[in-house]
GROMACS .gro file of C-alpha atoms in nm:
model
  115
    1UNK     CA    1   0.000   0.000   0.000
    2UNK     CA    2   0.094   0.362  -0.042
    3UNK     CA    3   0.084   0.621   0.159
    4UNK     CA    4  -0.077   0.884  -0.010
    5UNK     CA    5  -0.147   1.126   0.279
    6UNK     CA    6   0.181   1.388   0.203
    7UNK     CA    7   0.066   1.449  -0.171
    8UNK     CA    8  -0.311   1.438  -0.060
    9UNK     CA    9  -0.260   1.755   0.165
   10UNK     CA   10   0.056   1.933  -0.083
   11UNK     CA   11  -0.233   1.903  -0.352
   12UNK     CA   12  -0.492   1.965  -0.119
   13UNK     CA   13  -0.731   1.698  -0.282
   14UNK     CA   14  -0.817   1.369  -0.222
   15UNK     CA   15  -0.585   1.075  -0.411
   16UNK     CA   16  -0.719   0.745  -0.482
   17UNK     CA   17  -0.550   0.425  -0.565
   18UNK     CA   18  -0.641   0.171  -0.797
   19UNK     CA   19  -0.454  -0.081  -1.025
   20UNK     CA   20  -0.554  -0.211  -1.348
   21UNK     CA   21  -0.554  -0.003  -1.678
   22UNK     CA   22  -0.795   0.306  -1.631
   23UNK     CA   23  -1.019   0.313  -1.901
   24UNK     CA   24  -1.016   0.586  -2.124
   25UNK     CA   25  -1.130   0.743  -2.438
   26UNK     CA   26  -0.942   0.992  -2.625
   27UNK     CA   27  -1.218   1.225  -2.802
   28UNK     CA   28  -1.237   1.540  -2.982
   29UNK     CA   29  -1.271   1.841  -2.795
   30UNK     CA   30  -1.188   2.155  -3.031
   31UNK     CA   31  -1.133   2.267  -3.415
   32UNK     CA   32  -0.794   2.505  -3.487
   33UNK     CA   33  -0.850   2.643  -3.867
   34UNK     CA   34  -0.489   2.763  -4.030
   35UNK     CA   35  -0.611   3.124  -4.173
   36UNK     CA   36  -0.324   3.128  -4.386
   37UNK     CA   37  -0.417   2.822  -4.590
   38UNK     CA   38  -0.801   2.916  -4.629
   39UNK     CA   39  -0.738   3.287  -4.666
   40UNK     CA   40  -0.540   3.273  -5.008
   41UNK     CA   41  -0.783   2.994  -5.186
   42UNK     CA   42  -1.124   3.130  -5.075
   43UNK     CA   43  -1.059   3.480  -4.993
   44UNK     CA   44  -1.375   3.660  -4.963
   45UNK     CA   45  -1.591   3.356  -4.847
   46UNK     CA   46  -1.323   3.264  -4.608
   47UNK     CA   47  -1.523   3.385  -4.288
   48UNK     CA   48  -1.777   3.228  -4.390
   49UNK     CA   49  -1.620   2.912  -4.422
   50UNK     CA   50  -1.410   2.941  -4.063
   51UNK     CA   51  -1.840   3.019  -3.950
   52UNK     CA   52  -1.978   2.740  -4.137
   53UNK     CA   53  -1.681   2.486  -3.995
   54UNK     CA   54  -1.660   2.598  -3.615
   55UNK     CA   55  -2.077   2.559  -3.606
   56UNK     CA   56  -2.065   2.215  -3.757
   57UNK     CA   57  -2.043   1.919  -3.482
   58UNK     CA   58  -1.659   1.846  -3.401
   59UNK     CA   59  -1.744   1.496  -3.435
   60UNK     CA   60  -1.898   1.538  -3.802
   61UNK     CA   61  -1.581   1.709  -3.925
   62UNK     CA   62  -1.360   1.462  -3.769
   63UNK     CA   63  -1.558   1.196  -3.980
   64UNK     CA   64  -1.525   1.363  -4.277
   65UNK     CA   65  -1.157   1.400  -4.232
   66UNK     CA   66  -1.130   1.002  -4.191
   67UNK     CA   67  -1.350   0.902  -4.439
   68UNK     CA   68  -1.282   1.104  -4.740
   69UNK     CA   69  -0.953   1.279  -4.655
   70UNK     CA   70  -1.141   1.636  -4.708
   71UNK     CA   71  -1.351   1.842  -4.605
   72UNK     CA   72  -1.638   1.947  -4.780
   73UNK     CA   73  -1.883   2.186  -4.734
   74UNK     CA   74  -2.186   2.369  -4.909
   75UNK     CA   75  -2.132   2.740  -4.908
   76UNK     CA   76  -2.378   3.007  -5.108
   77UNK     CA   77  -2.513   2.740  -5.303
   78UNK     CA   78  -2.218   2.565  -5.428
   79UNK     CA   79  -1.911   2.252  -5.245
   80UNK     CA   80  -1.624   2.343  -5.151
   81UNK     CA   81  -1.347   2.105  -5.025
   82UNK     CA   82  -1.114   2.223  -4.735
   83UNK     CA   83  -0.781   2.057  -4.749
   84UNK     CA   84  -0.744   1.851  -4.403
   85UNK     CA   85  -0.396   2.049  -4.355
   86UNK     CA   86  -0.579   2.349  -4.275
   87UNK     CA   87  -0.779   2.172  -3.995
   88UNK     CA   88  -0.650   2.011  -3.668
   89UNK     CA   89  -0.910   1.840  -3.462
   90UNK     CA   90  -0.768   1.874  -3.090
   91UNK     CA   91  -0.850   1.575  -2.872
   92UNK     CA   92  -0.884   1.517  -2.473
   93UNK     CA   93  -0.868   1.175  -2.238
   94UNK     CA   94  -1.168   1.159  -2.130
   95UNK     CA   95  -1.288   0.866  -1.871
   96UNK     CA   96  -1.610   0.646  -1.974
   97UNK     CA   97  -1.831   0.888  -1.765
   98UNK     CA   98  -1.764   1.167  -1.996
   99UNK     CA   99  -1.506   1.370  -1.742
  100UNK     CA  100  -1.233   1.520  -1.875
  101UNK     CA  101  -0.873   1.398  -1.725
  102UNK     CA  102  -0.494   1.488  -1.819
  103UNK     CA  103  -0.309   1.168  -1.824
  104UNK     CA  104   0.077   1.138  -1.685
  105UNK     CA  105   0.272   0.825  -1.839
  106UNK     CA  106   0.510   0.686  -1.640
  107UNK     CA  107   0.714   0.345  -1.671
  108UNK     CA  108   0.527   0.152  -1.396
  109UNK     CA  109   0.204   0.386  -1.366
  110UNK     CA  110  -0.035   0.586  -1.535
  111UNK     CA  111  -0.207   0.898  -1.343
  112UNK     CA  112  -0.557   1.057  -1.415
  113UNK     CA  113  -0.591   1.419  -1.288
  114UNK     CA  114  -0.923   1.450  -1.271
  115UNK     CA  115  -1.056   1.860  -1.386
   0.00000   0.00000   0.00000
C-alpha cells in the first residue's frame, strides 16, 4: 500500500488508488482552422467558411476528415473542399463517464488528474 497522505494535503485533494488499466477514451474536444491556408484559396468567403466549420459538430468534421480525406462543405449554393492540412481536430482523455482527465505516463504507472 501507499501512503498517499503527504501528496493528498501538498495538492490539497483527495488521491485514490487503484490498479488495473484506467479506461479511457481519447475524443475530440476543439477545431484550430490555419487562416493562412483558407485565406489565399477562398478569400472573400473565407469567414464564412471558418463560420460554417466551427458551427458544424466536431465529431462530423472529424468523420469527414477520416473518411474522405477532405472536407467538404456547401457554401452560397455551391461545395467546396477544405484541405485537411488546414484543420487540426484537438482531442482530450476523457474517462467512460464523460469527465475530462490529463493523463501522466510513467514506466510503472499511469495517473488521471481528474478537472
Amino acid at each position: 500500500q501507499i501512503d498517499t497522505l503527504d501528496l493528498s494535503a501538498a495538492i490539497n485533494a483527495p488521491i485514490s488508488l487503484k490498479s488495473g488499466k484506467p479506461d479511457l477514451n481519447l475524443a475530440p474536444s476543439d477545431i484550430q482552422i490555419d487562416y493562412s491556408l483558407i485565406g489565399p484559396i477562398f478569400r472573400e468567403k473565407s469567414d464564412t467558411i471558418v463560420s460554417a466549420i466551427k458551427e458544424m459538430p466536431i465529431s462530423d468534421v472529424k468523420l469527414q476528415l477520416e473518411t474522405n480525406g477532405i472536407l467538404k462543405l456547401e457554401i452560397d449554393g455551391s461545395e467546396v473542399s477544405i484541405n485537411p492540412d488546414a484543420i487540426k481536430i484537438m482531442e482530450e482523455y476523457q474517462t467512460d463517464e464523460g469527465k475530462e482527465v490529463n493523463v501522466l505516463t510513467l514506466p510503472n504507472a499511469t495517473i488521471l488528474l481528474h478537472l
